[in-house]
PDB file of C-alpha atoms in Angstrom:
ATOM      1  CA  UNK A   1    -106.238 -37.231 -10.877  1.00  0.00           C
ATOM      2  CA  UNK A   2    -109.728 -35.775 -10.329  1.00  0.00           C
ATOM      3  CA  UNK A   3    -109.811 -32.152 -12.412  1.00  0.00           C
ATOM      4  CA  UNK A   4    -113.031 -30.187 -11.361  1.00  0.00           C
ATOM      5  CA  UNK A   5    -111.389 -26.625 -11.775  1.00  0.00           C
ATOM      6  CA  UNK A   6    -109.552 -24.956 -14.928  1.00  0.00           C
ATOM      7  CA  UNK A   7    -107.647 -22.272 -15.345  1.00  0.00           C
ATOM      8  CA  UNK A   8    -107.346 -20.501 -18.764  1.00  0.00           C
ATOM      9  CA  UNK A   9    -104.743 -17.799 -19.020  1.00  0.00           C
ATOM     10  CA  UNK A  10    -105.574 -15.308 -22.395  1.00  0.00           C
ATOM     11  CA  UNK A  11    -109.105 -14.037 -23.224  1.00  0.00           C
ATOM     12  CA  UNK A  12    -108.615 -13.686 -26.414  1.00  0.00           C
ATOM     13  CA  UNK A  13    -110.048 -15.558 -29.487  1.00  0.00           C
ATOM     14  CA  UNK A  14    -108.562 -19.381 -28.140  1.00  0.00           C
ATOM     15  CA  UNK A  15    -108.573 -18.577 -24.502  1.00  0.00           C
ATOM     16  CA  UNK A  16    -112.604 -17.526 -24.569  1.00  0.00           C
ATOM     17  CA  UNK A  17    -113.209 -20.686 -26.443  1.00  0.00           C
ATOM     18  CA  UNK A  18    -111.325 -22.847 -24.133  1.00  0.00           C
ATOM     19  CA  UNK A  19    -113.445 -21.262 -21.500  1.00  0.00           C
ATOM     20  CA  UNK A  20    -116.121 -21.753 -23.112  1.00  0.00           C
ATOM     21  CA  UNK A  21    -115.824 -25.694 -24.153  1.00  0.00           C
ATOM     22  CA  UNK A  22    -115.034 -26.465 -20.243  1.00  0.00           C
ATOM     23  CA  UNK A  23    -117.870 -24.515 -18.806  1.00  0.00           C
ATOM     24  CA  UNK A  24    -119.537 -26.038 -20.873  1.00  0.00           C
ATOM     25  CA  UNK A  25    -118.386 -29.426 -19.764  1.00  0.00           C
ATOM     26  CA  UNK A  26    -119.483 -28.827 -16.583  1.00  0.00           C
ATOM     27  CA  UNK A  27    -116.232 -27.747 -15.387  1.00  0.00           C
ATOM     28  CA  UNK A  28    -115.633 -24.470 -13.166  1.00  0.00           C
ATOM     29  CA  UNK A  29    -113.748 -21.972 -15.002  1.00  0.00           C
ATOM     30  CA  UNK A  30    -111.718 -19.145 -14.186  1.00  0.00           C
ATOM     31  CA  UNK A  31    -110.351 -17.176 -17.109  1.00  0.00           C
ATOM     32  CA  UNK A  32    -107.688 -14.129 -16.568  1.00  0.00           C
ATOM     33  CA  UNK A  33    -106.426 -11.540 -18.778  1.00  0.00           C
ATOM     34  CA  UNK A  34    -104.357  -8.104 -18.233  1.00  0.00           C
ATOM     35  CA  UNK A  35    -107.254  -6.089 -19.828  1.00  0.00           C
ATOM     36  CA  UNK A  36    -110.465  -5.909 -18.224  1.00  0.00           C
ATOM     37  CA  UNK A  37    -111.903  -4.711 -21.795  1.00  0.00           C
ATOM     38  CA  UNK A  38    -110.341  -8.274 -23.050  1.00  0.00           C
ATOM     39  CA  UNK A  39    -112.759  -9.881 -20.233  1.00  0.00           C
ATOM     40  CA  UNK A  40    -115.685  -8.403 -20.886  1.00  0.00           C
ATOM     41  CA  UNK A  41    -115.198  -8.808 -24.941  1.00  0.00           C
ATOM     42  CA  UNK A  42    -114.620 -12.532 -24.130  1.00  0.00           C
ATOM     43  CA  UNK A  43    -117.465 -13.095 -21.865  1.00  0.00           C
ATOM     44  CA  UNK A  44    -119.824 -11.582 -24.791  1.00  0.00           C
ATOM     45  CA  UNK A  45    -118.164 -13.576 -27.486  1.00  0.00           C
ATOM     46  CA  UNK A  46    -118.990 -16.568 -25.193  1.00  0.00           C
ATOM     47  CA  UNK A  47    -122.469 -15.752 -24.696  1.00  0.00           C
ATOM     48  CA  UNK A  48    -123.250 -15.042 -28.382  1.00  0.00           C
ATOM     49  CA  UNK A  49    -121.475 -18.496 -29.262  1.00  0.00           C
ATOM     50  CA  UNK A  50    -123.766 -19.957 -26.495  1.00  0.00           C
ATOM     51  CA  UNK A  51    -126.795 -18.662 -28.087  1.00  0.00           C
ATOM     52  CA  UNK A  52    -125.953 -19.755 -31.612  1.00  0.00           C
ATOM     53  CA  UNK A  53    -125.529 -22.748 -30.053  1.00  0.00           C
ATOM     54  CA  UNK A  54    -129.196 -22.958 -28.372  1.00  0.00           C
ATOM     55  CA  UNK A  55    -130.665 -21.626 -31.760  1.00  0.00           C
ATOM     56  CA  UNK A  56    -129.770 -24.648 -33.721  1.00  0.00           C
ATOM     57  CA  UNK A  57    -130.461 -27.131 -31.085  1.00  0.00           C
ATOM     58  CA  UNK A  58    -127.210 -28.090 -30.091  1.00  0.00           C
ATOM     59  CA  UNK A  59    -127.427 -27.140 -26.645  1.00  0.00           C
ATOM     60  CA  UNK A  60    -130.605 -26.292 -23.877  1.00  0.00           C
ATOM     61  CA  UNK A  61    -130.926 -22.830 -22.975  1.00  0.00           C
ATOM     62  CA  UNK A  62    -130.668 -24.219 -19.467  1.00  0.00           C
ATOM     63  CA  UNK A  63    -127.335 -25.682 -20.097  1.00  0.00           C
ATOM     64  CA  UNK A  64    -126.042 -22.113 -21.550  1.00  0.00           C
ATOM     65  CA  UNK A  65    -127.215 -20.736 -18.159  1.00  0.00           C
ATOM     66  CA  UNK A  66    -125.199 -22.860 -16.358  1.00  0.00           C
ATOM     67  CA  UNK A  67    -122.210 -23.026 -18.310  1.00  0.00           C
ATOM     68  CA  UNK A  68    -122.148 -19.569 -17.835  1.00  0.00           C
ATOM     69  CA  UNK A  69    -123.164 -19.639 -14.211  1.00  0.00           C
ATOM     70  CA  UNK A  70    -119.418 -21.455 -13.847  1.00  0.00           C
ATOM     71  CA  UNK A  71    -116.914 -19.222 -15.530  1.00  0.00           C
ATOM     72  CA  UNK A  72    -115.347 -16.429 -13.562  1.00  0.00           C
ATOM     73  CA  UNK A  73    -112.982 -13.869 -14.538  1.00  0.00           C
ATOM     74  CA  UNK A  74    -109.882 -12.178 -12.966  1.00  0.00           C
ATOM     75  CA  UNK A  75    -106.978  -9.099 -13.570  1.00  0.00           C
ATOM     76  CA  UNK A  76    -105.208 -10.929 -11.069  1.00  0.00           C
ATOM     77  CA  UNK A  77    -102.842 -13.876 -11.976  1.00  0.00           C
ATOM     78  CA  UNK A  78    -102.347 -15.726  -9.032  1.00  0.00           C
ATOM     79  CA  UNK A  79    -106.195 -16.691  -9.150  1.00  0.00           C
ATOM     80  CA  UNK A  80    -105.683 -18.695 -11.770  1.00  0.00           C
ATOM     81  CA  UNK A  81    -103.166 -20.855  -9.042  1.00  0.00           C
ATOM     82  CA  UNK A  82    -106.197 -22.630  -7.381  1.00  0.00           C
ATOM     83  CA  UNK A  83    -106.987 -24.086 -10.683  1.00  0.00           C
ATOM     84  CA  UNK A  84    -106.289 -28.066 -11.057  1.00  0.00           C
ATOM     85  CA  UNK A  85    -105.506 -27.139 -14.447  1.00  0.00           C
ATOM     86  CA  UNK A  86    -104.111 -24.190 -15.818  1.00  0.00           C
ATOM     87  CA  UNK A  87    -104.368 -23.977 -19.621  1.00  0.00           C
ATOM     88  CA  UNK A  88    -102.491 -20.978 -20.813  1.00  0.00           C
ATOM     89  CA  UNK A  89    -103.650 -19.528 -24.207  1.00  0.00           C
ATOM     90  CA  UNK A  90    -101.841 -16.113 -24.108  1.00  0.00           C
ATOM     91  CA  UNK A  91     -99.924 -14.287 -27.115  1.00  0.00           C
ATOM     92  CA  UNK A  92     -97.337 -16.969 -29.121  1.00  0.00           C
ATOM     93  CA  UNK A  93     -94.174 -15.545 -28.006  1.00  0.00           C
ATOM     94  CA  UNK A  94     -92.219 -17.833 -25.885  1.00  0.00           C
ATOM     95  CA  UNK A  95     -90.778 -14.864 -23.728  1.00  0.00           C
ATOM     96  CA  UNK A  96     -94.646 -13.782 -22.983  1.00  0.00           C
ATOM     97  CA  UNK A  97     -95.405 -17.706 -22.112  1.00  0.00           C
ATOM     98  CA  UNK A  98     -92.299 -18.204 -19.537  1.00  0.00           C
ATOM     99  CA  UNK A  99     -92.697 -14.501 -17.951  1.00  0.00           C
ATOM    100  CA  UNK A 100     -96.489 -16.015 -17.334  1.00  0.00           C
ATOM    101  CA  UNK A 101     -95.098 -19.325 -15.892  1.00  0.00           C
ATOM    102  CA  UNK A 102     -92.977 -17.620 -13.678  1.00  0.00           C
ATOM    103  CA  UNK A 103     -95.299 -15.118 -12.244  1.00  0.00           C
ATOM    104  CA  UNK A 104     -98.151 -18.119 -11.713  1.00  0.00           C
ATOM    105  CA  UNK A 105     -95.971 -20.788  -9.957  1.00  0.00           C
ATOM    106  CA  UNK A 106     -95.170 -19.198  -6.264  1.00  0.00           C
ATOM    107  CA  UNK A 107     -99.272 -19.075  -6.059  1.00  0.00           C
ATOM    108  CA  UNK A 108    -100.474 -22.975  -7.623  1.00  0.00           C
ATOM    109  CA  UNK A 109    -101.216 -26.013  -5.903  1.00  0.00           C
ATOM    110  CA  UNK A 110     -98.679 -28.809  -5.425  1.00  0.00           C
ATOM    111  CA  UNK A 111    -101.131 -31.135  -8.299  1.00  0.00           C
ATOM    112  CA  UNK A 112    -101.779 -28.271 -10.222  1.00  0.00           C
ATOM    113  CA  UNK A 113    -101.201 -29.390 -13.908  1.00  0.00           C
ATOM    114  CA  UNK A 114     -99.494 -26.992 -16.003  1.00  0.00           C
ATOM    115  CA  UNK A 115    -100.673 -26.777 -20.333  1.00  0.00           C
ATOM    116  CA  UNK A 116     -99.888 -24.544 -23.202  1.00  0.00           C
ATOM    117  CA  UNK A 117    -101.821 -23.962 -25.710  1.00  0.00           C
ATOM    118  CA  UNK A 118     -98.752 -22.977 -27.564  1.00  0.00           C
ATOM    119  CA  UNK A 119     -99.278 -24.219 -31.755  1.00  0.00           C
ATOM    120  CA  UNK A 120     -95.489 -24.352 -32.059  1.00  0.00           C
ATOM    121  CA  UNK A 121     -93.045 -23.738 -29.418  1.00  0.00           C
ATOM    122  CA  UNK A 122     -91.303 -26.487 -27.767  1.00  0.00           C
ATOM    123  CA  UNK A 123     -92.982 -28.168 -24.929  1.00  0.00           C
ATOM    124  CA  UNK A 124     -90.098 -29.468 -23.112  1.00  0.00           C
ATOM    125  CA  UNK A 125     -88.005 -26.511 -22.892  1.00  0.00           C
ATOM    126  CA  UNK A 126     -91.535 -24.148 -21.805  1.00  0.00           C
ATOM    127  CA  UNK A 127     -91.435 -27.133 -18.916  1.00  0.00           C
ATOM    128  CA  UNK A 128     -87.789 -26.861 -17.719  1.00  0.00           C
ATOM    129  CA  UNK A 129     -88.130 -23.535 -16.777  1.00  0.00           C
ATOM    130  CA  UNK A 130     -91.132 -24.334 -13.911  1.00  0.00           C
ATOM    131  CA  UNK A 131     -91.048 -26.216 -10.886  1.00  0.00           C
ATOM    132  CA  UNK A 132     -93.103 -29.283 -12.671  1.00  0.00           C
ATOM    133  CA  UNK A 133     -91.554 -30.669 -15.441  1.00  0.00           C
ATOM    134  CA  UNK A 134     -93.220 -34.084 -14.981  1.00  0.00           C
ATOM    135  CA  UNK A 135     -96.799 -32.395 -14.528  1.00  0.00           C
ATOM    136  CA  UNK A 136     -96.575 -29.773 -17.939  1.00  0.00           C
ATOM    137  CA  UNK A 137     -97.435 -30.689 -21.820  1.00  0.00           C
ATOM    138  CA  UNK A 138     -99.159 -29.254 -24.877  1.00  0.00           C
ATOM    139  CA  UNK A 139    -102.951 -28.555 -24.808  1.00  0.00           C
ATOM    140  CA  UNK A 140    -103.294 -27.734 -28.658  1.00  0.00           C
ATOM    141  CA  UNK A 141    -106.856 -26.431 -29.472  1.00  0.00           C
ATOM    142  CA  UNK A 142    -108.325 -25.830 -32.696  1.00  0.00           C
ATOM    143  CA  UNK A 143    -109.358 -22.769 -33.930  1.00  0.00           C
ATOM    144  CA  UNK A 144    -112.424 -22.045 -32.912  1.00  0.00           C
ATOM    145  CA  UNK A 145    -112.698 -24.179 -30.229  1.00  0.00           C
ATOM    146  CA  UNK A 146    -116.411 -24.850 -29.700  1.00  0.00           C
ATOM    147  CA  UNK A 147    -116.468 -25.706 -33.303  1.00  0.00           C
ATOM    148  CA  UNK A 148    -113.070 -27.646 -34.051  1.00  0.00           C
ATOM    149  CA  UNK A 149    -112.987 -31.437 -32.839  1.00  0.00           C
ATOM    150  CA  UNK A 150    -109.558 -31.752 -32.413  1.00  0.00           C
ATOM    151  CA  UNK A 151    -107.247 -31.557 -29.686  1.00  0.00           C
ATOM    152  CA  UNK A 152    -103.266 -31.895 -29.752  1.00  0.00           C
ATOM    153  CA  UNK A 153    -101.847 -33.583 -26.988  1.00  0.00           C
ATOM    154  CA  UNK A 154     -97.831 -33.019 -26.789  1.00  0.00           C
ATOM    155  CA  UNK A 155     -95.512 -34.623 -24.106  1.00  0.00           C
ATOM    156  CA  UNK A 156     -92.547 -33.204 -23.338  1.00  0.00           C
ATOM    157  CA  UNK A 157     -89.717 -34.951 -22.556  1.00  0.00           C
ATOM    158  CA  UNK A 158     -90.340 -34.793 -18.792  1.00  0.00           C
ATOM    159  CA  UNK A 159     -93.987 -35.381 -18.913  1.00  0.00           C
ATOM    160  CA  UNK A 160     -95.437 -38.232 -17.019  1.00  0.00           C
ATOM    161  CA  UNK A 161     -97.722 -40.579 -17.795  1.00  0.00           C
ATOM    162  CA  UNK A 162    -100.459 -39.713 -15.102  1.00  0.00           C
ATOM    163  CA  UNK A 163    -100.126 -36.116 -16.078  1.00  0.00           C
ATOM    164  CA  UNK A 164    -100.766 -37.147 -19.645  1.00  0.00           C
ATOM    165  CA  UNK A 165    -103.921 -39.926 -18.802  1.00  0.00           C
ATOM    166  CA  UNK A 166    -105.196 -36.767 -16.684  1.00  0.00           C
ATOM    167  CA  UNK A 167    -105.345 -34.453 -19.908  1.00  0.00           C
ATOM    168  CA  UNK A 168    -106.873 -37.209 -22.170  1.00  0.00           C
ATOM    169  CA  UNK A 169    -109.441 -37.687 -19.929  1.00  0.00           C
ATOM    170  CA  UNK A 170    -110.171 -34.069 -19.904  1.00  0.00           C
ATOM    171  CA  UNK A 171    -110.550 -33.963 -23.885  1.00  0.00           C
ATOM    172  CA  UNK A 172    -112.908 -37.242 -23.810  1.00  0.00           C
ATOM    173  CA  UNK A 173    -115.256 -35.389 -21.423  1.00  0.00           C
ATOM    174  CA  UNK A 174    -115.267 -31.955 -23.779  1.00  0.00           C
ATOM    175  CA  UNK A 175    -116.440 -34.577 -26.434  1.00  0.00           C
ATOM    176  CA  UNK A 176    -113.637 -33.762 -28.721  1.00  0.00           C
ATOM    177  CA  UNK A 177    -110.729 -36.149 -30.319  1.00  0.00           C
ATOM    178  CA  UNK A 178    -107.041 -36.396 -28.691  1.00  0.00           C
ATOM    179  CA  UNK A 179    -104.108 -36.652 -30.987  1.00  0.00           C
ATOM    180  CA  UNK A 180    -100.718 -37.479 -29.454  1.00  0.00           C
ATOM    181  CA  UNK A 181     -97.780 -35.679 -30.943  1.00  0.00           C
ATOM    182  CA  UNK A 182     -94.030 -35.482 -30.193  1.00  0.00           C
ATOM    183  CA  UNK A 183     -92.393 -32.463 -29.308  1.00  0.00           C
ATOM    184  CA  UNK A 184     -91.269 -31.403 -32.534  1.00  0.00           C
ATOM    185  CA  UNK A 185     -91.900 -27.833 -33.972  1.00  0.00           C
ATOM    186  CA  UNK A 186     -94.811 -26.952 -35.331  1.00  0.00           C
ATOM    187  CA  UNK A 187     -96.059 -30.790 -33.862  1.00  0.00           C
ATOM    188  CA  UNK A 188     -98.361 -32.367 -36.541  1.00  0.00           C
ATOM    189  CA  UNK A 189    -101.188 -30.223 -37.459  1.00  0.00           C
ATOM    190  CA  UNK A 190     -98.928 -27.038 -37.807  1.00  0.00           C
ATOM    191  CA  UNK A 191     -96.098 -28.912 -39.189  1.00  0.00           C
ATOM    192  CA  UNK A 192     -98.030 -29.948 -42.393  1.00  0.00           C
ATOM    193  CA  UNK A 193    -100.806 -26.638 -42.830  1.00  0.00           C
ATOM    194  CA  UNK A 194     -98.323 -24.012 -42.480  1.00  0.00           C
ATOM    195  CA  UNK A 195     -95.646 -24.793 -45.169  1.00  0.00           C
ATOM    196  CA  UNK A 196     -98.962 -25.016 -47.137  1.00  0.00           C
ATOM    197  CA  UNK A 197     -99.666 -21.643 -46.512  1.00  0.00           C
ATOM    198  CA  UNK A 198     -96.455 -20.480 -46.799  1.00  0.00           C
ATOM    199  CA  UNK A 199     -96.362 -21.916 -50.291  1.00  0.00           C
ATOM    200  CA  UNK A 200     -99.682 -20.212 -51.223  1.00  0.00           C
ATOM    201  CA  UNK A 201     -97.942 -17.177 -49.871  1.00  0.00           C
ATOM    202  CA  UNK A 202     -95.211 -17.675 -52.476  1.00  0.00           C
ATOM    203  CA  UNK A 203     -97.399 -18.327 -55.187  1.00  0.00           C
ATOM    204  CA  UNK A 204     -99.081 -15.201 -54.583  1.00  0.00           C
ATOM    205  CA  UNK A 205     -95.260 -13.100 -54.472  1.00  0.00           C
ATOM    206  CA  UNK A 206     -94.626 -15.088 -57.905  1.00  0.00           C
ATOM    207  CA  UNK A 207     -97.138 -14.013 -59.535  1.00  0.00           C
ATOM    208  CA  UNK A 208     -98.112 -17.327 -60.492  1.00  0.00           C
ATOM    209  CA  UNK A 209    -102.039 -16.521 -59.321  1.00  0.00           C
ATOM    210  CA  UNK A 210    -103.930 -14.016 -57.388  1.00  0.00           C
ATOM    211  CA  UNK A 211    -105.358 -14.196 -54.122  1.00  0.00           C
ATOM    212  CA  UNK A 212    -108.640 -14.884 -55.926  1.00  0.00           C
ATOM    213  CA  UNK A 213    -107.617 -18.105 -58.212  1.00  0.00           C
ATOM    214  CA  UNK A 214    -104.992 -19.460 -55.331  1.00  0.00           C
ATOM    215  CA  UNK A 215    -108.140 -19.851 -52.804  1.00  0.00           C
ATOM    216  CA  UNK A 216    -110.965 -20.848 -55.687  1.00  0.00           C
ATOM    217  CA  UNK A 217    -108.275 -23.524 -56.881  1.00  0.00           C
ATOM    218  CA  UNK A 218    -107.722 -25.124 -53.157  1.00  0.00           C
ATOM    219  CA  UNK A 219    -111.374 -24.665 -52.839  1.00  0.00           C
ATOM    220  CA  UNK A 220    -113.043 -26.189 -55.677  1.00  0.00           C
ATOM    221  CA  UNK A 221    -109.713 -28.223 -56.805  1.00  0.00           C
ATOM    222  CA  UNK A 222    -108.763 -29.625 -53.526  1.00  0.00           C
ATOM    223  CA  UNK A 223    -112.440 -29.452 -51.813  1.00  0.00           C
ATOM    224  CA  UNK A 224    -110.719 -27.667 -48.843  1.00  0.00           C
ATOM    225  CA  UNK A 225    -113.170 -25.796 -46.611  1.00  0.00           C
ATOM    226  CA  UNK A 226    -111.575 -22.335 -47.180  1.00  0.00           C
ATOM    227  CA  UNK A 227    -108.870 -21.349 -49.570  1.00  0.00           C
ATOM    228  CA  UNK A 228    -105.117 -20.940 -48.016  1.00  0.00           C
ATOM    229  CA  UNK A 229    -105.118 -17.274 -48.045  1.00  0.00           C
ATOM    230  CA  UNK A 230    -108.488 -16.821 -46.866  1.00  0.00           C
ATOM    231  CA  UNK A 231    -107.365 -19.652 -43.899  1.00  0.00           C
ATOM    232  CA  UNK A 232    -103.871 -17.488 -43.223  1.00  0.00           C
ATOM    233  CA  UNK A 233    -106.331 -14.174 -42.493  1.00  0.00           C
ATOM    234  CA  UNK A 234    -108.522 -16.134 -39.894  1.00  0.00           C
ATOM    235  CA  UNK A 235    -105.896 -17.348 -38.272  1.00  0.00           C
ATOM    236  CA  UNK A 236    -103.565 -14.619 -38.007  1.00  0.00           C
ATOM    237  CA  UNK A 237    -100.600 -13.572 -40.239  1.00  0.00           C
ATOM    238  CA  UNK A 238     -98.573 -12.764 -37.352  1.00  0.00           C
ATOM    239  CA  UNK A 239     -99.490 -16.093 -35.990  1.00  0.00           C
ATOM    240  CA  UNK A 240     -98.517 -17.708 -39.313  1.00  0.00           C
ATOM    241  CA  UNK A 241     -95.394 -16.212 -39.619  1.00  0.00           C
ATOM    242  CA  UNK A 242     -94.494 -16.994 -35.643  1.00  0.00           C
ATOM    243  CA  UNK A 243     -95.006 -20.333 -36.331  1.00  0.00           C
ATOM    244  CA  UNK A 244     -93.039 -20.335 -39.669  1.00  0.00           C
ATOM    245  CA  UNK A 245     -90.193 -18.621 -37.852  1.00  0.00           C
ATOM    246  CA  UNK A 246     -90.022 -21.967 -35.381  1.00  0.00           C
ATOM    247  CA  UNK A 247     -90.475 -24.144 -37.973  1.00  0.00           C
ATOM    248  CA  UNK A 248     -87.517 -22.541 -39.535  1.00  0.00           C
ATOM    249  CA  UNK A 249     -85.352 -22.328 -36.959  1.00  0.00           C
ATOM    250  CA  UNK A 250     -85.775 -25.476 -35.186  1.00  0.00           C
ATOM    251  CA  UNK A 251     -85.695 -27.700 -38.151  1.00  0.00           C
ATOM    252  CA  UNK A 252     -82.889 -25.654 -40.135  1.00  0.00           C
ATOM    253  CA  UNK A 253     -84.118 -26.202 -43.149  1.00  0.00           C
ATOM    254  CA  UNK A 254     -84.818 -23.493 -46.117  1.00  0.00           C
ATOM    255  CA  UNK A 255     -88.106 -25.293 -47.046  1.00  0.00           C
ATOM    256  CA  UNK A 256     -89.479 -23.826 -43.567  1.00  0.00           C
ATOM    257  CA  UNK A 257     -88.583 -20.159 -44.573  1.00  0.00           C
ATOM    258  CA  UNK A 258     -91.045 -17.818 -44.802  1.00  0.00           C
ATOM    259  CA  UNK A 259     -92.270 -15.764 -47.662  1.00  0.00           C
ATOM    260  CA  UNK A 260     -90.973 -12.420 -47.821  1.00  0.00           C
ATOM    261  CA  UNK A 261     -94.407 -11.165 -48.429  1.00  0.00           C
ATOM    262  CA  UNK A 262     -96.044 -12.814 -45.473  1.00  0.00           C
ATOM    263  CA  UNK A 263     -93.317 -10.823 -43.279  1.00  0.00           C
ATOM    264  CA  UNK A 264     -94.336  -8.028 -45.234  1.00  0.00           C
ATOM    265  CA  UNK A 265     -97.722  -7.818 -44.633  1.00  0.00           C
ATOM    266  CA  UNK A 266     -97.211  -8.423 -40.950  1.00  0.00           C
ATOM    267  CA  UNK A 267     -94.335  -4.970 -41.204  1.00  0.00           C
ATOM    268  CA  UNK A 268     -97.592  -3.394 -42.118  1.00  0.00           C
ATOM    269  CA  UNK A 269    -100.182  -4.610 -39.374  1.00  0.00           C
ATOM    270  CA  UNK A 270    -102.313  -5.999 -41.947  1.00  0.00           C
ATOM    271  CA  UNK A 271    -102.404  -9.304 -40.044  1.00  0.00           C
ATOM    272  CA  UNK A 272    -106.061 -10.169 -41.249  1.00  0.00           C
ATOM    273  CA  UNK A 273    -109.785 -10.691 -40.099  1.00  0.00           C
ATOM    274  CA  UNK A 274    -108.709  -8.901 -36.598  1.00  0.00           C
ATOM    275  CA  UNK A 275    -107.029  -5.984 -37.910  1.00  0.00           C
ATOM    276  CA  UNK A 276    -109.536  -6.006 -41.108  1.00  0.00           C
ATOM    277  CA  UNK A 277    -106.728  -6.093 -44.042  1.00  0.00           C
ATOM    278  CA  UNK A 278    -104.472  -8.835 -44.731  1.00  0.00           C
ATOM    279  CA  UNK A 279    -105.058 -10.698 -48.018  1.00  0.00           C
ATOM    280  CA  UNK A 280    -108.064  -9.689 -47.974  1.00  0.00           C
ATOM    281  CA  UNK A 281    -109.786  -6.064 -46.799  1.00  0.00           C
ATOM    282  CA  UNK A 282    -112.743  -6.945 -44.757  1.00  0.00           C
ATOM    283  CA  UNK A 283    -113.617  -2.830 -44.021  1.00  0.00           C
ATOM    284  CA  UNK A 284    -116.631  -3.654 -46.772  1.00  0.00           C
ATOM    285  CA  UNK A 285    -119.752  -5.506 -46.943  1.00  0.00           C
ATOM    286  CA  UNK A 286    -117.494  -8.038 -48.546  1.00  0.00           C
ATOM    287  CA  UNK A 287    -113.764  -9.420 -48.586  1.00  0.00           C
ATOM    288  CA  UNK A 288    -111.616  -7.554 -51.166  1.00  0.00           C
ATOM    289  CA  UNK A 289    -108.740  -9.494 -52.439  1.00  0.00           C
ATOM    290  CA  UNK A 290    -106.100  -6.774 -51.556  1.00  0.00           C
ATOM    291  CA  UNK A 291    -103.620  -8.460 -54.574  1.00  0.00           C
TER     292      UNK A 291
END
């Protein structure tokens, strides 16, 4: 199946980089939110990323323009149904993901594929409640998405085999790296870096370290990129603790539970880089270790 048109669902911090890595690939995009403000903070993000982009060579300034040129965006959901693909990349609550589903299906086309960009929830059972089992599956970015090479791929159990061929070919054309995973919580990447997390989390609430010597040790011990506390902030605390709370419950077992202190610091909005405290307080010139 031919895919010239994509819809992305969510403006936030995955949804305007999934706009922006189609668009990009020469793909028209339409990209919807409820909150115009969302739009309009998306479309800038996108256009800055752009530009650091054309700064350090890695794309024309003519390219930019019309990657730009091709994304449109919409208040109004059934838009999004004259999309080949609809990618949804909305808030990681399940109910939030079928109430979208729902609302979207009276408007698509009869080939429209349906994706999540879900980083836990089963695949399978967001499919069984639309009218295209067969034609659904996981479209697992990485954050951020311009920058990150890798893409999940997750069947559910209904998924077909064109619908499947259809997506791969989408992520060879954005340039990036397909992995196929089964529809098991948390799939692979989440299933492995968030008990990791958790455990720095816990390590933290022990007492055995502070924020400070958990991250340098991963850092400088482990050579990973960013330490695990530093890594939890970017992506999200609430996001962490979501996904913790599916790993939990759909494996049923205690290694999956999450730290008490992770749902504490969530109680207390301090969910990171977007709310500017979570392990660390980013309201300075610097990051503050807030333990």
């Amino acid at each position: 199946m031919e895919i010239s048109r994509v819809g992305v669902i969510g403006a936030g911090q995955m949804g305007n980089g999934i706009a922006h890595v189609m668009a990009l690939a020469g793909y028209d995009v339409i990209m919807s939110d409820i909150s115009q403000e969302a739009l309009d903070r998306a479309m800038a993000t996108i256009r800055r990323n752009m530009e650091r982009q054309v700064s350090r060579g890695k794309i024309t300034q003519d390219q930019m323009n019309a990657a730009l040129s091709r994304i449109q965006t919409t208040l109004n959901l059934p838009d999004i149904g004259a999309a080949d693909l609809v990618i949804e990349a909305a808030t990681e609550r399940e109910s939030v993901k079928q109430a979208i589903f729902e609302d979207l299906q009276p408007h698509l086309q009869p080939h429209t594929i349906l994706t999540s960009n879900t980083s836990s929830i089963s695949i399978t059972r967001l499919a069984s409640r639309t009218d295209r089992p067969e034609r659904f599956m996981g479209f697992h970015f990485m954050n951020p998405v311009p920058v990150m090479q890798l893409v999940e791929l997750i069947r559910g159990i209904a998924t077909d085999e064109e619908t499947y061929r259809t997506c791969l070919g989408v992520v060879e054309r954005l340039g990036k790296t397909a992995a196929s995973a089964e529809d098991f919580p948390g799939f692979i990447v989440n299933r492995i870096l968030m008990p990791m997390i958790n455990e720095a989390v816990y390590t933290l609430y022990e007492g055995v370290g502070n924020v400070r010597s958990i991250d340098q040790s991963m850092r400088l011990g482990a050579n990973h990129p960013m330490g695990p506390l530093e890594l939890a902030d970017f992506i999200g605390l609430d996001t962490c603790l979501a996904i913790m709370n599916v790993l939990h419950d759909g494996l049923a077992d205690t290694k999956y539970r999450p730290c008490p202190l992770l749902t504490k610091y969530v109680e207390a909005g301090w969910l990171g880089r977007k709310t500017k405290r979570g392990f660390y307080d980013y309201r300075g010139e610097e990051p503050v270790p807030t333990r």
